Coordinates of C-alpha atoms in Angstrom, one line a residue:
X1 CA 2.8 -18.2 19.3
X2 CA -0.4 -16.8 21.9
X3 CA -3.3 -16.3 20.5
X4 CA -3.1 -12.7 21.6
X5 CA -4.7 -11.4 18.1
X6 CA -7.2 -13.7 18.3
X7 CA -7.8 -12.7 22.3
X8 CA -7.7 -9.0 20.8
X9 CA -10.4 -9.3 17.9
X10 CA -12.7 -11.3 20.5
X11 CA -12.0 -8.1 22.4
X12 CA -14.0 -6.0 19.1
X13 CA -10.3 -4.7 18.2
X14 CA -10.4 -4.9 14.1
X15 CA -6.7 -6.2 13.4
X16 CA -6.2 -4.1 10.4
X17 CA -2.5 -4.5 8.6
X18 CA -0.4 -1.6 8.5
X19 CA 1.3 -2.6 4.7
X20 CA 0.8 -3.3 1.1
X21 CA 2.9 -4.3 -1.6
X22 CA 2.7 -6.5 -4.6
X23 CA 5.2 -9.4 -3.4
X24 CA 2.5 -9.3 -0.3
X25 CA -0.5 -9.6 -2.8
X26 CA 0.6 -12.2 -4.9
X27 CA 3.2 -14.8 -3.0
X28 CA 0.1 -15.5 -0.8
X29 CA 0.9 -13.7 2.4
X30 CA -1.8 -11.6 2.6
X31 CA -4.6 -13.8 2.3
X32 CA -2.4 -15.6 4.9
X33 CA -2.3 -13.0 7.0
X34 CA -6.4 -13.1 7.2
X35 CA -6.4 -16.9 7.2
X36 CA -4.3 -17.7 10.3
X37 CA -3.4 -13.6 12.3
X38 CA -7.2 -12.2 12.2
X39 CA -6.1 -9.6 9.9
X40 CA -9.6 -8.2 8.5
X41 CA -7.7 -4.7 6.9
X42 CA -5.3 -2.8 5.8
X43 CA -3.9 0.5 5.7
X44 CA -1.2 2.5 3.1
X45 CA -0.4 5.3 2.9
X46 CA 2.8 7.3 0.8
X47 CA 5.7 6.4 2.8
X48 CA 5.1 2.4 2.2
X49 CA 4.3 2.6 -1.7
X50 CA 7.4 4.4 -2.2
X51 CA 9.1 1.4 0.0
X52 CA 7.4 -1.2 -2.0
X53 CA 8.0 0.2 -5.7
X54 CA 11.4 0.6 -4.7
X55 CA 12.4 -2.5 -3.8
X56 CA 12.6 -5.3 -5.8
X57 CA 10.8 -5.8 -9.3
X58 CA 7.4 -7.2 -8.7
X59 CA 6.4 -4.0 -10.3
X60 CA 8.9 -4.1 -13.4
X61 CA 6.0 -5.8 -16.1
X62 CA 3.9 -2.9 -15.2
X63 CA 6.1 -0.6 -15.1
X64 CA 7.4 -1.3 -18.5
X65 CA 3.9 -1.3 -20.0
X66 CA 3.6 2.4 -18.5
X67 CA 7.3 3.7 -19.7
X68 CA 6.0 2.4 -23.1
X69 CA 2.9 4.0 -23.2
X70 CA 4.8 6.9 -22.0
X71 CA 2.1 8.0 -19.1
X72 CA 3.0 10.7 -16.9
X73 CA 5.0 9.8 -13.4
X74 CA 1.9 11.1 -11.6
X75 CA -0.5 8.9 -13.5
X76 CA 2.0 6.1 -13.3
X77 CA 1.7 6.0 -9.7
X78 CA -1.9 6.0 -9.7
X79 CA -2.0 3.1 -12.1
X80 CA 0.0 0.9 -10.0
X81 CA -0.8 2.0 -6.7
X82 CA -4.6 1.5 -7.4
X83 CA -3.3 -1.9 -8.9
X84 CA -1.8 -3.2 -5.3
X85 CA -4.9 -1.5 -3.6
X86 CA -8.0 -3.2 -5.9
X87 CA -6.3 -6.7 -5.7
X88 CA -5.9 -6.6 -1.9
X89 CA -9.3 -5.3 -1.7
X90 CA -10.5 -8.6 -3.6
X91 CA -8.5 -10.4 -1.6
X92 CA -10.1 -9.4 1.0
X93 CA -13.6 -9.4 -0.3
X94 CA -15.1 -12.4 1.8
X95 CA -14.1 -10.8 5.2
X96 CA -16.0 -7.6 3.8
X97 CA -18.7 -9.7 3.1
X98 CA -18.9 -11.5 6.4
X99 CA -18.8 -8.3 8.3
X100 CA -21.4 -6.3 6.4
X101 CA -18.5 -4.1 5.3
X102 CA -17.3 -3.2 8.5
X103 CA -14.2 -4.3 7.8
X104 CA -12.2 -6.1 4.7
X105 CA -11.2 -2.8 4.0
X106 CA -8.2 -1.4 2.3
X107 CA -7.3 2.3 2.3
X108 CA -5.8 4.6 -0.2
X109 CA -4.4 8.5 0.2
X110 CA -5.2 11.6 -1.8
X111 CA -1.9 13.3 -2.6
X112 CA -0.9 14.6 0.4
X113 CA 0.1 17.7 -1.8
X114 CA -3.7 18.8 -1.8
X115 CA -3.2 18.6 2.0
X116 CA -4.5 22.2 2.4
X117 CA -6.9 22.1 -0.7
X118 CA -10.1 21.2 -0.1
X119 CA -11.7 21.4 -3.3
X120 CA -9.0 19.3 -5.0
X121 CA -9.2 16.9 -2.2
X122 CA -12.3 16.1 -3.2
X123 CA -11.9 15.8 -6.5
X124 CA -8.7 13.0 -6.1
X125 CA -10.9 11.3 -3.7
X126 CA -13.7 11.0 -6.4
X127 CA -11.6 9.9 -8.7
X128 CA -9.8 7.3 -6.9
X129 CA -13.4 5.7 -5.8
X130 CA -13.5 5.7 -9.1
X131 CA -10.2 4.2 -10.1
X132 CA -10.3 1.0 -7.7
X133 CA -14.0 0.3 -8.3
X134 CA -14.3 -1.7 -4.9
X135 CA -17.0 -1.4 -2.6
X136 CA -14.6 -2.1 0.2
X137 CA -11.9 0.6 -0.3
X138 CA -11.6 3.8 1.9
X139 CA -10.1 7.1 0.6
X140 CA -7.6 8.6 3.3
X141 CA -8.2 12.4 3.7
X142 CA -6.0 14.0 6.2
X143 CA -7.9 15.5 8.8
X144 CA -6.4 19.3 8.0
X145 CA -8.4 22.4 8.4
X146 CA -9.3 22.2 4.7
X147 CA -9.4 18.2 5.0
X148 CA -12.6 18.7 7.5
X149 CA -14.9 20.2 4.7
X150 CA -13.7 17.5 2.0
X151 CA -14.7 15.0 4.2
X152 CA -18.4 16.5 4.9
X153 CA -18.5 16.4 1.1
X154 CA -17.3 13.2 0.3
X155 CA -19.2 11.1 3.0
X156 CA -22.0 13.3 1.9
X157 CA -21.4 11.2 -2.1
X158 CA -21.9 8.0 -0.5
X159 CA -18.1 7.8 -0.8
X160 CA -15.9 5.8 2.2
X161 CA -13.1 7.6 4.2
X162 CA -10.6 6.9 6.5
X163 CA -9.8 10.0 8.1
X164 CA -5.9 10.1 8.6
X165 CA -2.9 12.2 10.6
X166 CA -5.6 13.1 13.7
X167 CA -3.3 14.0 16.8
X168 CA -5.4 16.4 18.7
X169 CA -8.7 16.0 20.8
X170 CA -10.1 19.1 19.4
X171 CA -9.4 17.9 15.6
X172 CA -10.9 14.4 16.2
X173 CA -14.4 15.8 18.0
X174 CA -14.5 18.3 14.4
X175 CA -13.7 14.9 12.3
X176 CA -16.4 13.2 13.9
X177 CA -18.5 16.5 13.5
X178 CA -17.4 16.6 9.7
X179 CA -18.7 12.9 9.1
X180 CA -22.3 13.5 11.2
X181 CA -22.5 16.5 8.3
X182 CA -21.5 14.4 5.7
X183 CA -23.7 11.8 6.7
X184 CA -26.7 14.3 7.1
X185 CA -26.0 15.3 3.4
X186 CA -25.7 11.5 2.4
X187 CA -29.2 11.0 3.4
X188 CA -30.9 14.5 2.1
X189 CA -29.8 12.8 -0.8
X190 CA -31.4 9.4 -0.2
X191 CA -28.6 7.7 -0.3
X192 CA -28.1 4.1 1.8
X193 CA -26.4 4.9 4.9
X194 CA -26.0 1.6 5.8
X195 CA -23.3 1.3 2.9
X196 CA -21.0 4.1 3.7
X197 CA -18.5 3.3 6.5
X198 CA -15.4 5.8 8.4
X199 CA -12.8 4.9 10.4
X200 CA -10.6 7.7 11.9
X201 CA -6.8 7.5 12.1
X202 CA -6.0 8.8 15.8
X203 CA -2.1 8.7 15.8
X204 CA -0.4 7.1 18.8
X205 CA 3.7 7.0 18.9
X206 CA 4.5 9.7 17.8
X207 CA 2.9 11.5 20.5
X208 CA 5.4 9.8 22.9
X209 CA 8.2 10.3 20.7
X210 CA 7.7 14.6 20.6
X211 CA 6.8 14.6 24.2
X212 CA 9.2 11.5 25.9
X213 CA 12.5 14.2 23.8
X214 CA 11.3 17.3 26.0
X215 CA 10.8 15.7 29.2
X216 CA 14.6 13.9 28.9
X217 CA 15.6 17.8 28.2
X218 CA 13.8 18.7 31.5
X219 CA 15.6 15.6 33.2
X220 CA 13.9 16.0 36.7
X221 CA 12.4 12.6 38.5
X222 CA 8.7 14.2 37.9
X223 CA 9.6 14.6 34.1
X224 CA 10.9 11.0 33.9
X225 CA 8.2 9.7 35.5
X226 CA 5.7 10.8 32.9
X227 CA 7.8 9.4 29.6
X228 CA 5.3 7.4 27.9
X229 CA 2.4 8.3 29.4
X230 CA 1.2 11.0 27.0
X231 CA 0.3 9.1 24.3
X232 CA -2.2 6.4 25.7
X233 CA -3.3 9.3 27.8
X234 CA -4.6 11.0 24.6
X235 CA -5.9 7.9 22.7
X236 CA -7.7 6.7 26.2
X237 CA -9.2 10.2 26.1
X238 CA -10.0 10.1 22.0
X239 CA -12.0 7.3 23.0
X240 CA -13.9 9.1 25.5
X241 CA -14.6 11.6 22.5
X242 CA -16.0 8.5 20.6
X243 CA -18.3 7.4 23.3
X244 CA -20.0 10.6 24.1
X245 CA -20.4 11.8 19.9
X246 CA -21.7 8.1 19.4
X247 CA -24.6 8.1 21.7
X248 CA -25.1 12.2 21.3
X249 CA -29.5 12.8 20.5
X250 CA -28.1 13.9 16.7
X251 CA -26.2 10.6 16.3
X252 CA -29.1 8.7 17.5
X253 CA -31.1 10.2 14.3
X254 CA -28.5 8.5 12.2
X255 CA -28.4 5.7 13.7
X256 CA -32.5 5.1 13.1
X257 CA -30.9 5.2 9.2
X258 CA -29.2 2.6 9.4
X259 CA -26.1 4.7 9.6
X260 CA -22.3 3.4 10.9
X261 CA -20.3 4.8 13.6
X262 CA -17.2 5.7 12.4
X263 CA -14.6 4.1 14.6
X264 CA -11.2 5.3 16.3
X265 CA -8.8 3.4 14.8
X266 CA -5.5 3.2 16.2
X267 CA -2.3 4.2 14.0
X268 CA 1.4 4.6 14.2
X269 CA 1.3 1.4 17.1
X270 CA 4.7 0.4 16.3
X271 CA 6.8 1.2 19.4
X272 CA 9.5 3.4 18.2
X273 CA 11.7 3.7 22.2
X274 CA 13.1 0.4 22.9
X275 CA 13.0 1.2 26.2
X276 CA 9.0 0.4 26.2
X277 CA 7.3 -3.0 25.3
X278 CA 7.1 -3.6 21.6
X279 CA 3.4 -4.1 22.1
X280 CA 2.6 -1.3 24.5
X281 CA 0.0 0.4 22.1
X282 CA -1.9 -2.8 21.6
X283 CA -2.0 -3.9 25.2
X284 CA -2.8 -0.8 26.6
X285 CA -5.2 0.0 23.9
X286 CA -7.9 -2.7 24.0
X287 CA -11.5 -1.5 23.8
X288 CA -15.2 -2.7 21.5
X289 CA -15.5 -0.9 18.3
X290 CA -11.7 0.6 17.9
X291 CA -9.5 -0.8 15.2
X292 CA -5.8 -1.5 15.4
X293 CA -3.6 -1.2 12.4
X294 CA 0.1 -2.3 13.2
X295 CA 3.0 -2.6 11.4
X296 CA 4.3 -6.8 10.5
X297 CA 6.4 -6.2 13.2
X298 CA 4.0 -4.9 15.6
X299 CA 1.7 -7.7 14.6
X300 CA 4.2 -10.7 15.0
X301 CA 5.1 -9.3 18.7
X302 CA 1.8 -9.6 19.4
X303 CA 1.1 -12.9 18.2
X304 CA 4.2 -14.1 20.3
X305 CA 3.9 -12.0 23.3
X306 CA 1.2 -9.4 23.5
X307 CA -1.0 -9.0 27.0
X308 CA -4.9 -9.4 25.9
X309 CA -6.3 -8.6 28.9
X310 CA -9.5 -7.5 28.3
X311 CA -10.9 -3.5 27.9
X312 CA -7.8 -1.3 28.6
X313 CA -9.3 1.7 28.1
X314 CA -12.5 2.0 30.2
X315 CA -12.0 3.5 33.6
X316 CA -8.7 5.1 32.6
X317 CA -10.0 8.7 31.5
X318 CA -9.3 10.4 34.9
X319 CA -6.2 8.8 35.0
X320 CA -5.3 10.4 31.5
X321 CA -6.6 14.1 32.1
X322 CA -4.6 13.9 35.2
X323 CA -1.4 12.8 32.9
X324 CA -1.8 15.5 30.6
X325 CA -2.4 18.2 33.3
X326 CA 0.7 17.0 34.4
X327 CA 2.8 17.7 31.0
X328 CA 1.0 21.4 31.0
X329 CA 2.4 21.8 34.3
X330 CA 6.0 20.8 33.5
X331 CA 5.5 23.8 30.4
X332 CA 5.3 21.2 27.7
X333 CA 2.0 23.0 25.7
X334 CA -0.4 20.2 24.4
X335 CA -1.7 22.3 22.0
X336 CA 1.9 23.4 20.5
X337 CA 2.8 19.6 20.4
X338 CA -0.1 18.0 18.5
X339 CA 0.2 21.3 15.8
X340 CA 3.7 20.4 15.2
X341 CA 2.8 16.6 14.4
X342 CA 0.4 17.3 12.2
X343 CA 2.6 19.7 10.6
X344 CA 5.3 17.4 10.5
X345 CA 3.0 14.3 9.4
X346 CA 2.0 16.2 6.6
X347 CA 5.3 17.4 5.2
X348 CA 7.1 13.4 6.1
X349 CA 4.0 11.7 3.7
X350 CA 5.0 14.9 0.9
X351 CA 8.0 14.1 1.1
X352 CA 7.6 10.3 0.7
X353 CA 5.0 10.8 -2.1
X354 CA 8.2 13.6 -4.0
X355 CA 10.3 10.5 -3.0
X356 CA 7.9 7.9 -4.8
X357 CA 7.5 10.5 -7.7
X358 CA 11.6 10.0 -8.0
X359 CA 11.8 6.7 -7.4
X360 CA 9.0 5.7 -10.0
X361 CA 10.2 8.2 -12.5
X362 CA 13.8 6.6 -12.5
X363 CA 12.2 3.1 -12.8
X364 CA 10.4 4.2 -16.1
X365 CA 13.8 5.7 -17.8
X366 CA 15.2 2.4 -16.6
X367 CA 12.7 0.4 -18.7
X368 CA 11.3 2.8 -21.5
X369 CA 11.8 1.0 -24.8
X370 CA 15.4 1.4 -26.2
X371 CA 15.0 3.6 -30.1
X372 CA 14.8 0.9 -32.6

């Protein structure tokens, strides 16, 4: 093993873990995880709940109490996904502590079924704040047109958020502008800045992925030449974003309230072409303030093998525009692209969260209580 992750957080890349379940939480290999890789976080979302419940029965005691008690699916769900989430968030207590609550942080999504609500939206997210109880937890709002207002209001209670499912440049510059409001709001109401924290989500692989399938259809040398360029090109330039809103005259008004800047965080880093280094989004995407969340996969490559070699991102924004002028040129539309991924990321984390409905709903017919 390097000490590439080490390298990396020295670097002022948060090393957040892209996973939860309760084998993780309670064989030991989480606190492991922040004892010996420099994980200081970690992410859930839909898709690996409904992995975890499903495999296995480290949720079977629970799950019997529930099927007993004869809860709903939905509210089954919330009881044990807040479960997983409030232990790993005590778990990872002392790092939150260390790091005046940058980070030790563990996220949880609203149902992604209020996607397009924005009034219910804020509601779940008030009520799971309410539901873990842990200062260090941050409630995932997908950063939809009706996600933007929710997050304004939610900041604006004092409540964290990690802002999830941003693909486009013109969506992340309105998700910062919707946490400066909420912000704003948070301290008309007198409330500590200093204690509410944001991260956003900026997606990563999937860019590639949409992008690298119509340039093969193209199949000229210019289109090859471009495959896996698209999607550092928009992070590189995300970060760009981040640097010009974060030392904007309004930020700097916050910033005299003690207030946080909510960092880009890097997501969906797993490489999904094998054709491309396992640890090209963490190599490639090394800059002060960001955070990385990576799959155990992801994380292990980099350990073994990953290139720490100092700030990857500064002096690259040039390079980028020219990249995605390039794409435009070919007739692959930017615009249409990052649409259909948010579109599609979305309807995948409904689907996984209609999958863990099934999946958890099965597991309490399994274990109900036979009629005496």
């Amino acid at each position: 093993m390097t000490d590439a992750l080490k390298r990396l957080s020295d670097e002022g890349v948060a090393i957040w873990l892209d996973d939860l379940s309760r084998k993780r939480i309670t064989s030991g290999n989480l606190a492991e995880l922040i004892d010996q890789q420099h994980v200081v976080g970690v992410t859930t979302n839909p898709s690996i709940f409904q992995k975890a419940i499903s495999e296995g029965h480290g949720y079977d005691q629970q799950l019997s109490d529930l099927a007993a008690r004869e809860v709903t699916v939905e509210e089954a769900i919330r009881m044990i996904t807040t479960a997983d989430v409030r232990d790993a968030a005590d778990i990872l207590r002392p790092v939150f502590d260390a790091t005046q609550g940058q980070d030790g942080r563990v996220s949880i999504e609203v149902d992604p079924r209020l996607a397009h609500n924005t009034k219910a939206t804020v509601a779940e997210a008030k009520q799971l704040a309410w539901l873990v109880d842990r200062p260090n937890t941050l409630i995932k709002i997908p950063a939809t047109k009706a996600g933007l207002p929710a997050i304004t209001e939610v900041i604006g209670l004092g409540i964290s958020v990690n802002v999830t499912l941003i693909f486009s440049l013109e969506r992340y510059r309105a998700v910062m502008d919707a946490y400066l409001a909420g912000l704003e709001k948070a301290k008309e109401r007198g409330l500590d800045l200093s204690k509410i924290h944001s991260v956003a989500s900026f997606f990563v692989s999937r860019v590639d992925t949409e992008i690298d399938k119509r340039l093969d259809s193209i199949g000229t040398d210019e289109a090859k030449a471009l495959r896996g360029k698209a999607a550092l090109a928009n992070a590189r330039l995300a970060y760009e974003a981040y640097e010009e809103v974060f030392s904007s005259d309004r930020w700097a008004a916050l910033d005299k309230a003690q207030a946080n800047k909510q960092r880009p965080l890097w997501a969906s880093t797993g490489v999904k072409d094998p054709a491309y280094k396992d640890t090209l989004y963490v190599d490639e995407l090394v800059a002060p303030g960001t955070v990385n969340t990576m799959p155990e996969a992801t994380l292990e490559a980099t350990a073994d093998h990953g290139s720490i070699t100092g700030n990857t991102i500064s002096g690259t924004y040039d390079q980028a525009r020219a990249d995605l002028a390039a794409l435009e040129k070919l007739g692959i539309g930017y615009d249409d692209v990052v649409q259909l991924l948010e579109d599609e990321g979305v309807d995948k984390f409904e689907a996984s969260w209609n999958d863990l409905l099934k999946s958890t709903e099965a597991e309490l017919r399994r274990l109900a209580p036979s009629e005496a």
